[in-house]
Coordinates of C-alpha atoms and ligand atoms in Angstrom, one line a residue:
M1 CA 84.6 124.4 70.3
T2 CA 84.6 123.3 66.8
I3 CA 87.0 120.3 65.9
T4 CA 87.8 120.4 62.3
R5 CA 88.7 117.4 60.2
R6 CA 92.7 118.4 60.4
R7 CA 92.4 118.6 63.8
F8 CA 90.7 115.3 64.2
A9 CA 93.4 113.5 62.1
K10 CA 96.2 115.2 64.4
G11 CA 94.3 113.6 67.5
M12 CA 94.1 110.3 65.8
G13 CA 97.9 110.9 64.9
I14 CA 98.6 110.9 68.7
A15 CA 96.0 107.9 69.5
L16 CA 97.8 105.9 66.9
G17 CA 101.0 106.5 68.6
L18 CA 103.0 108.6 66.3
G19 CA 105.0 109.7 69.3
T20 CA 105.7 113.5 68.6
L21 CA 103.3 116.2 68.9
A22 CA 103.0 118.4 65.7
A23 CA 102.2 122.2 65.8
P24 CA 98.7 122.8 66.7
A25 CA 96.2 122.2 64.1
V26 CA 93.4 124.8 64.7
V27 CA 93.2 128.4 65.2
R28 CA 91.3 128.6 68.5
A29 CA 87.6 128.7 67.8
Q30 CA 85.1 131.3 69.4
N31 CA 84.0 129.0 72.0
K32 CA 86.3 127.5 74.8
G33 CA 87.3 124.0 74.7
R34 CA 85.8 121.8 77.3
L35 CA 87.7 119.3 79.3
V36 CA 85.9 116.7 81.6
V37 CA 87.9 115.0 84.1
I38 CA 86.6 111.9 85.9
G39 CA 88.1 111.0 89.0
G40 CA 89.5 114.0 91.5
G41 CA 92.6 111.7 93.1
A42 CA 96.3 112.3 92.5
G43 CA 95.9 111.9 88.6
G44 CA 92.5 113.7 88.0
A45 CA 92.8 116.6 90.4
T46 CA 96.3 117.2 89.1
V47 CA 95.4 117.5 85.3
A48 CA 92.2 119.5 86.2
K49 CA 94.3 122.0 88.3
Y50 CA 97.2 122.5 85.9
V51 CA 94.9 122.6 82.7
A52 CA 92.6 125.3 84.4
R53 CA 95.6 127.1 86.0
D54 CA 97.6 127.4 83.0
S55 CA 95.0 127.9 80.6
K56 CA 94.0 131.0 82.4
G57 CA 90.4 130.7 81.5
D58 CA 90.5 129.5 77.8
I59 CA 89.7 125.7 78.6
D60 CA 86.5 125.1 80.6
V61 CA 87.3 122.3 83.3
T62 CA 84.9 120.3 85.0
L63 CA 85.8 117.6 87.6
V64 CA 83.5 114.7 88.1
Q65 CA 84.4 113.3 91.7
E66 CA 81.9 110.9 93.4
T67 CA 82.8 112.5 96.9
P68 CA 83.4 115.9 98.0
L69 CA 86.1 114.7 100.2
Y70 CA 89.0 112.7 99.1
S71 CA 91.2 110.9 101.6
T72 CA 94.5 109.8 100.5
C73 CA 95.7 105.9 100.2
F74 CA 99.0 107.3 100.4
Y75 CA 99.7 108.1 104.3
S76 CA 96.6 106.1 105.1
N77 CA 99.1 103.6 106.5
L78 CA 100.5 105.9 108.8
Y79 CA 97.1 106.4 110.1
L80 CA 96.6 103.1 111.1
G81 CA 100.0 103.1 112.6
G82 CA 98.5 106.2 114.8
L83 CA 100.9 108.6 113.4
R84 CA 98.5 110.7 111.4
S85 CA 95.0 111.6 112.2
F86 CA 92.4 110.8 109.5
D87 CA 91.5 114.5 108.9
S88 CA 95.1 115.2 108.1
I89 CA 94.8 112.8 104.9
T90 CA 91.5 114.2 103.9
H91 CA 91.0 117.2 101.3
G92 CA 88.6 119.1 99.5
Y93 CA 88.0 120.6 96.1
S94 CA 87.3 124.4 97.5
T95 CA 90.3 125.8 96.3
L96 CA 90.3 124.3 92.9
A97 CA 87.2 125.9 92.3
G98 CA 87.5 129.4 94.1
K99 CA 91.3 129.9 92.7
Y100 CA 91.3 128.2 89.5
G101 CA 87.7 128.0 88.4
V102 CA 87.5 124.2 88.1
K103 CA 83.7 123.1 88.1
P104 CA 83.6 120.3 90.8
V105 CA 80.4 118.1 90.1
F106 CA 80.2 115.6 93.0
E107 CA 78.5 112.8 91.1
R108 CA 79.5 109.3 89.7
A109 CA 80.1 109.2 86.0
V110 CA 78.1 106.2 84.7
E111 CA 78.5 106.1 81.0
V112 CA 81.0 107.6 78.3
D113 CA 80.1 107.8 74.7
T114 CA 83.2 108.2 73.1
T115 CA 81.7 108.8 69.9
A116 CA 79.5 111.6 71.0
K117 CA 82.1 112.6 73.4
R118 CA 79.5 112.5 76.2
V119 CA 79.8 111.6 79.8
R120 CA 76.7 110.6 81.6
L121 CA 76.3 111.0 85.5
A122 CA 74.3 109.0 88.0
S123 CA 71.6 111.8 88.3
G124 CA 71.2 111.7 84.3
D125 CA 72.7 114.7 83.6
T126 CA 75.4 114.7 80.5
L127 CA 78.5 116.6 80.3
D128 CA 79.9 117.2 76.7
Y129 CA 83.6 117.4 76.2
D130 CA 86.3 118.0 73.7
A131 CA 88.6 116.2 75.6
L132 CA 88.3 113.8 78.5
V133 CA 90.5 112.6 81.2
V134 CA 89.7 109.3 82.7
A135 CA 91.4 108.8 86.2
P136 CA 89.4 106.5 88.4
G137 CA 92.1 104.5 90.1
I138 CA 91.3 101.0 90.5
E139 CA 88.4 98.6 91.0
I140 CA 88.8 95.6 93.4
I141 CA 88.3 92.1 91.7
Y142 CA 86.3 90.8 94.8
D143 CA 85.8 87.1 93.4
S144 CA 89.4 87.0 92.6
I145 CA 89.5 85.1 96.0
P146 CA 87.1 82.3 96.5
G147 CA 84.5 83.5 99.3
Y148 CA 85.6 87.2 99.1
S149 CA 83.0 89.7 98.1
K150 CA 82.0 93.2 98.7
A151 CA 79.9 92.1 101.7
A152 CA 82.6 90.1 102.9
A153 CA 84.9 93.4 103.1
D154 CA 82.6 94.5 105.8
Y155 CA 84.4 92.0 108.2
M156 CA 87.8 91.6 106.3
P157 CA 88.3 95.1 104.9
H158 CA 90.6 95.4 102.0
S159 CA 91.4 99.0 102.9
W160 CA 92.9 99.8 99.6
Q161 CA 90.7 102.6 98.6
A162 CA 90.9 105.1 101.5
G163 CA 87.6 106.0 103.1
P164 CA 85.4 103.9 105.4
Q165 CA 87.4 101.0 104.4
T166 CA 90.2 102.2 106.0
L167 CA 88.2 103.5 109.3
L168 CA 86.9 100.1 109.5
L169 CA 90.3 98.5 109.6
K170 CA 91.5 100.7 112.1
K171 CA 88.5 100.4 114.2
Q172 CA 89.1 96.6 114.1
L173 CA 92.7 96.6 115.2
D174 CA 91.9 99.0 118.0
A175 CA 89.4 96.6 119.4
M176 CA 91.7 93.4 118.7
E177 CA 92.9 91.9 122.1
D178 CA 96.7 91.4 122.9
G179 CA 97.9 88.4 121.8
G180 CA 95.4 88.4 118.8
L181 CA 96.7 87.4 114.9
F182 CA 96.4 89.8 112.1
V183 CA 96.4 88.0 108.9
M184 CA 97.0 90.0 105.5
A185 CA 96.4 88.8 102.2
A186 CA 98.6 90.7 99.8
P187 CA 97.6 90.7 96.3
P188 CA 99.3 89.7 93.0
N189 CA 101.1 92.1 90.7
P190 CA 100.2 94.5 89.1
F191 CA 98.4 96.5 92.0
R192 CA 98.2 100.1 93.5
C193 CA 101.3 100.6 95.4
P194 CA 104.1 97.8 95.5
P195 CA 105.4 98.6 98.7
G196 CA 102.0 99.6 100.4
P197 CA 101.1 96.3 101.9
Y198 CA 104.6 95.9 103.3
E199 CA 104.4 99.5 105.0
R200 CA 101.0 98.6 106.5
V201 CA 102.3 95.6 108.1
S202 CA 105.1 97.9 109.8
M203 CA 102.7 100.4 111.0
I204 CA 100.2 97.7 112.5
A205 CA 103.5 96.3 114.0
H206 CA 104.5 99.6 115.5
T207 CA 100.9 99.8 117.2
F208 CA 101.0 96.4 118.3
K209 CA 104.6 97.0 120.0
Q210 CA 102.8 100.0 121.6
S211 CA 100.2 98.2 123.1
K212 CA 99.3 94.6 122.4
P213 CA 103.1 93.1 122.4
K214 CA 101.9 89.6 122.4
S215 CA 100.4 89.8 119.1
K216 CA 101.2 88.3 115.9
I217 CA 101.3 89.0 112.2
L218 CA 100.9 86.5 109.2
V219 CA 101.4 88.0 105.6
L220 CA 100.0 85.4 103.3
D221 CA 101.3 86.7 99.9
A222 CA 100.3 85.9 96.5
K223 CA 103.7 87.0 95.3
A224 CA 107.2 85.4 95.5
K225 CA 109.1 88.4 96.1
H226 CA 107.9 91.9 96.9
S227 CA 109.0 95.5 96.8
K228 CA 112.0 96.7 98.9
Q229 CA 111.8 93.3 100.4
A230 CA 115.4 93.1 102.1
L231 CA 114.5 96.5 103.5
F232 CA 111.1 95.7 105.1
Q233 CA 112.9 92.4 106.4
E234 CA 115.5 94.4 108.3
A235 CA 112.9 96.8 109.7
W236 CA 110.6 93.9 110.8
E237 CA 113.8 92.4 112.6
N238 CA 115.4 95.3 114.0
H239 CA 111.9 97.0 115.2
Y240 CA 109.4 94.0 115.4
N241 CA 111.4 90.9 116.1
G242 CA 109.4 87.7 116.0
M243 CA 106.4 89.5 115.1
V244 CA 106.0 89.5 111.7
E245 CA 105.7 86.1 109.5
W246 CA 105.6 86.3 105.9
I247 CA 104.7 83.6 103.5
P248 CA 105.5 84.0 99.9
G249 CA 103.5 82.7 96.9
D250 CA 105.9 79.9 96.0
F251 CA 105.7 78.5 99.8
G252 CA 102.1 78.2 99.9
G253 CA 101.5 81.9 100.6
E254 CA 98.4 82.7 98.0
V255 CA 95.1 82.6 99.5
E256 CA 93.0 80.0 98.0
S257 CA 89.5 81.2 100.1
V258 CA 88.5 83.0 102.6
D259 CA 85.5 82.4 105.2
A260 CA 84.2 86.0 106.4
A261 CA 81.8 84.3 108.8
N262 CA 84.5 82.3 110.6
M263 CA 87.2 84.7 110.0
T264 CA 89.5 82.2 108.3
L265 CA 91.7 82.3 105.4
T266 CA 93.3 79.2 103.8
A267 CA 96.7 79.1 101.7
G268 CA 98.9 76.3 101.2
G269 CA 96.2 74.1 102.3
E270 CA 96.4 75.2 105.8
T271 CA 93.6 77.3 107.4
H272 CA 94.2 80.3 109.7
K273 CA 91.9 81.8 112.0
A274 CA 92.5 85.4 112.4
S275 CA 91.5 88.1 114.9
V276 CA 91.7 90.9 112.3
A277 CA 91.8 90.2 108.5
N278 CA 92.9 92.5 105.6
V279 CA 92.1 90.8 102.5
I280 CA 93.6 92.8 99.4
P281 CA 92.6 91.1 96.1
A282 CA 93.7 91.5 92.5
Q283 CA 92.6 94.9 91.0
R284 CA 92.0 96.4 87.6
A285 CA 91.1 99.7 86.3
G286 CA 88.3 101.7 87.9
A287 CA 84.8 100.6 86.3
I288 CA 84.1 103.5 84.4
A289 CA 87.4 102.9 82.5
Q290 CA 85.8 99.4 81.5
I291 CA 82.4 100.9 80.7
A292 CA 83.8 103.4 78.4
G293 CA 85.9 100.6 76.5
L294 CA 89.4 102.0 77.4
T295 CA 90.7 98.9 78.7
D296 CA 92.3 95.9 77.1
D297 CA 92.5 92.0 78.1
S298 CA 95.0 92.9 80.8
G299 CA 92.2 95.0 82.8
W300 CA 94.4 98.1 82.5
C301 CA 94.1 100.9 79.8
P302 CA 96.8 101.2 77.2
I303 CA 98.1 104.7 76.7
V304 CA 100.5 106.5 74.3
P305 CA 103.2 106.8 76.4
A306 CA 104.5 110.6 75.2
T307 CA 101.0 111.8 75.6
M308 CA 99.0 109.8 78.1
A309 CA 96.4 109.5 75.3
S310 CA 94.0 106.5 75.5
K311 CA 94.9 104.2 72.3
M312 CA 91.6 102.9 72.4
A313 CA 89.5 106.4 71.8
E314 CA 90.0 109.6 70.3
G315 CA 90.2 112.8 72.7
V316 CA 90.5 110.6 75.7
Y317 CA 93.3 110.4 78.4
V318 CA 94.1 108.0 81.1
V319 CA 96.2 108.9 83.8
G320 CA 97.2 107.1 87.2
D321 CA 96.4 103.6 88.6
A322 CA 93.9 102.7 85.6
C323 CA 96.4 103.1 82.9
N324 CA 99.1 100.6 81.9
P325 CA 102.1 102.7 83.0
G326 CA 104.6 100.6 81.3
D327 CA 107.7 100.7 83.9
M328 CA 106.2 102.9 86.4
P329 CA 104.8 101.5 89.4
K330 CA 101.2 102.4 90.2
S331 CA 101.5 105.3 92.7
A332 CA 100.3 108.7 93.4
F333 CA 103.6 110.1 92.4
S334 CA 103.5 108.2 89.1
A335 CA 99.9 109.8 88.7
N336 CA 100.8 113.1 89.2
S337 CA 103.8 112.9 87.0
Q338 CA 101.3 111.3 84.4
A339 CA 99.0 114.1 84.9
K340 CA 101.3 117.1 84.0
V341 CA 102.1 115.3 80.8
A342 CA 98.3 114.9 79.9
A343 CA 97.7 118.3 81.0
M344 CA 100.3 119.7 78.4
T345 CA 99.1 117.8 75.6
I346 CA 95.4 118.8 76.4
R347 CA 96.4 122.4 76.5
H348 CA 98.4 122.2 73.3
E349 CA 95.4 120.3 71.4
L350 CA 92.6 122.8 72.8
T351 CA 94.7 126.1 72.8
G352 CA 97.7 125.7 70.5
S353 CA 100.0 126.1 73.7
R354 CA 103.7 124.7 73.5
V355 CA 104.6 121.1 74.3
F356 CA 107.8 119.8 75.7
P357 CA 109.3 116.3 75.7
A358 CA 107.6 114.0 78.1
K359 CA 109.4 113.1 81.2
F360 CA 108.2 111.2 84.3
R361 CA 109.3 110.4 87.6
N362 CA 108.6 108.4 90.8
T363 CA 109.7 108.2 94.5
C364 CA 107.9 105.6 96.9
W365 CA 108.5 106.1 100.4
S366 CA 107.8 104.0 103.1
T367 CA 107.5 104.4 106.8
V368 CA 108.8 101.5 108.9
A369 CA 108.9 102.9 112.2
P370 CA 108.6 106.4 113.7
G371 CA 111.7 108.4 112.2
D372 CA 112.7 105.5 110.1
S373 CA 111.6 105.5 106.4
V374 CA 113.1 104.1 103.2
K375 CA 112.7 104.9 99.4
V376 CA 112.8 103.6 96.2
G377 CA 112.4 105.6 92.8
A378 CA 113.4 106.4 89.2
N379 CA 113.2 108.6 86.2
Y380 CA 111.4 107.5 83.2
E381 CA 110.9 108.5 79.3
P382 CA 108.3 107.7 76.8
T383 CA 109.2 105.2 73.9
D384 CA 107.2 103.8 71.3
E385 CA 106.2 100.9 73.3
K386 CA 106.0 101.9 77.0
I387 CA 106.8 104.3 79.7
S388 CA 110.6 103.3 80.0
K389 CA 112.8 103.2 83.1
L390 CA 116.1 105.2 82.7
D391 CA 117.7 105.2 85.9
G392 CA 116.5 104.3 89.8
F393 CA 118.0 104.4 93.0
I394 CA 116.7 102.7 96.4
S395 CA 117.5 102.9 100.2
E396 CA 120.4 100.6 101.2
V397 CA 120.0 97.9 104.2
G398 CA 122.0 99.2 107.3
E399 CA 121.9 102.8 106.5
T400 CA 122.4 105.1 109.7
A401 CA 119.5 106.2 111.8
E402 CA 120.4 109.8 110.3
I403 CA 119.8 108.9 107.0
R404 CA 116.6 107.2 107.9
E405 CA 115.4 110.4 109.5
Q406 CA 116.2 112.4 106.8
T407 CA 114.2 109.9 104.4
K408 CA 111.2 110.4 106.7
L409 CA 111.6 114.0 106.5
E410 CA 111.6 113.9 102.5
A411 CA 108.7 111.9 102.9
D412 CA 106.7 114.2 105.0
G413 CA 107.6 117.0 102.7
W414 CA 106.6 115.1 99.8
Y415 CA 103.3 114.4 101.2
A416 CA 102.7 118.1 101.9
G417 CA 104.0 119.2 98.3
I418 CA 101.9 116.5 96.6
T419 CA 98.5 117.4 98.2
A420 CA 99.5 121.3 97.8
D421 CA 100.1 120.5 94.1
M422 CA 96.9 118.5 93.5
F423 CA 94.6 120.7 96.0
S424 CA 95.8 124.5 96.3
Ligands
FAD1 C1 97.8 101.6 101.6 C2 98.2 102.4 100.3 C3 99.6 103.4 100.6 C4 99.9 104.1 99.6 N1 101.0 104.8 99.5 C5 101.4 105.4 98.5 C6 102.7 106.2 98.9 O1 103.1 106.4 99.8 N2 103.2 106.9 97.7 C7 102.5 107.2 96.5 O2 103.1 107.7 95.5 N3 101.2 106.1 96.4 C8 100.9 105.6 97.4 N4 99.6 104.8 97.0 C9 99.2 104.7 95.8 C10 98.1 105.8 95.6 O3 97.2 106.1 96.4 C11 97.7 105.8 94.2 O4 98.6 105.1 93.1 C12 96.9 106.9 93.7 O5 96.0 107.3 94.5 C13 96.3 106.7 92.3 O6 95.8 107.8 91.8 P1 94.6 107.9 90.7 O7 94.0 109.5 90.6 O8 94.8 106.8 89.6 O9 93.4 107.2 91.8 P2 92.6 107.8 93.2 O10 93.7 108.4 94.0 O11 92.2 106.4 93.8 O12 91.6 108.6 92.6 C14 90.4 108.4 92.0 C15 89.1 108.9 92.4 O13 88.1 108.8 91.4 C16 86.9 108.4 91.9 N5 86.2 107.9 91.1 C17 86.3 106.8 90.7 N6 85.4 106.3 89.8 C18 84.6 107.4 89.5 C19 83.3 107.7 88.7 N7 82.7 106.7 88.0 N8 82.9 109.0 88.8 C20 83.4 109.9 89.5 N9 84.6 109.7 90.4 C21 85.2 108.4 90.4 C22 87.4 107.8 93.2 O14 86.5 108.3 94.1 C23 88.6 108.7 93.5 O15 88.5 109.6 94.4 C24 99.3 103.9 98.1 C25 97.9 103.4 98.0 C26 97.7 102.3 99.1 C27 96.4 101.8 99.1

């Protein structure tokens, strides 16, 4: 595709945050526009599918994803709780390829030249693009907790990227003796899935209640408060009374160091010996976003709220956990919502298709026990500075069992819906 000067100027307009999208700049050139998407998760798979499907072959879409199978972090806590199989949270890309013509490349992207508009893969192959979406999710900052490392994660898994780490934690929990102590180090803000650690605690407590009732759970939290706190505390009291102890950051909960060889975690000057330890450190944008120069001092990627365009490089869009999403939480729902805004903008840029005002939405459901789920959510709109919250809702403490059962059905419907939206 030929990029004219006028068109480049329009692209820069977006990148500079002028906010609104003007009429398409270019009459479509003879060659197809080329979109490269890095990362085939909730954000990247959605952009790849929507651009390929809606451009009906007018845009060439390549999806670079390091593994041919993608296991969702969302619902991985239900796998830990014995409510889902690992197979049921694992998905492939054959429909994106067969039905929509997306070209999957199962490799790691190792470099991006945003001036030459070229992505280099681990094999040394390169991909040229007209538009690039960077959606690599998060990178774990191992050394944010003294004593923790990639090697230590083989003993004290973080399980905050689904796959082998999730399987390892489940294996350790299954092998734990009754009467053992499960310790979680919960991360500081901002991190992927604010209610996720506490849903995980609930699901692990559920398995302990079934088969290891003498066991205890200790949550050492870097934060003073957390998402859906009253709802989780209600659930822990109602379903798992006396099993869960949560120590907030302002009461000595922040983990100061860990020792994987001895399975100990130190917080507030006290050392705890764990039977199983789940250490979830601080996080930042996936490594390729940093390598590409798309991050700022926060460790996340600044974006133009109306378009999801990077503020750091022209022709690049960042969706999902890697971006700074303003008021939105880092969730699969958010990533999927942002992906649709990016897909619409990219189609406009490459083919001149129509654009509509960006709207964003999120809901995070958490399963606290079988048939008992709670939710929090909101609508959002772009402003000049950020993606801004418009309104919100949250489950109430003391809701009836019928409402909670209904919320659980909604959650299952959402999981089926979002994975179909991404992969079929
Ligand atoms: C325990 C847990 C529970 C959760 N529960 C929920 C929930 O109930 N609801 C919800 O909405 N969200 C939930 N989330 C959050 C959700 O999983 C993430 O917010 C979401 O996956 C983010 O999507 P993403 O596309 O940004 O990243 P990801 O889904 O992580 O996808 C990124 C993909 O990019 C690939 N990749 C990275 N770098 C490269 C590279 N250089 N080259 C090629 N490929 C690369 C990765 O392998 C990965 O497949 C949960 C998270 C956790 C940890």
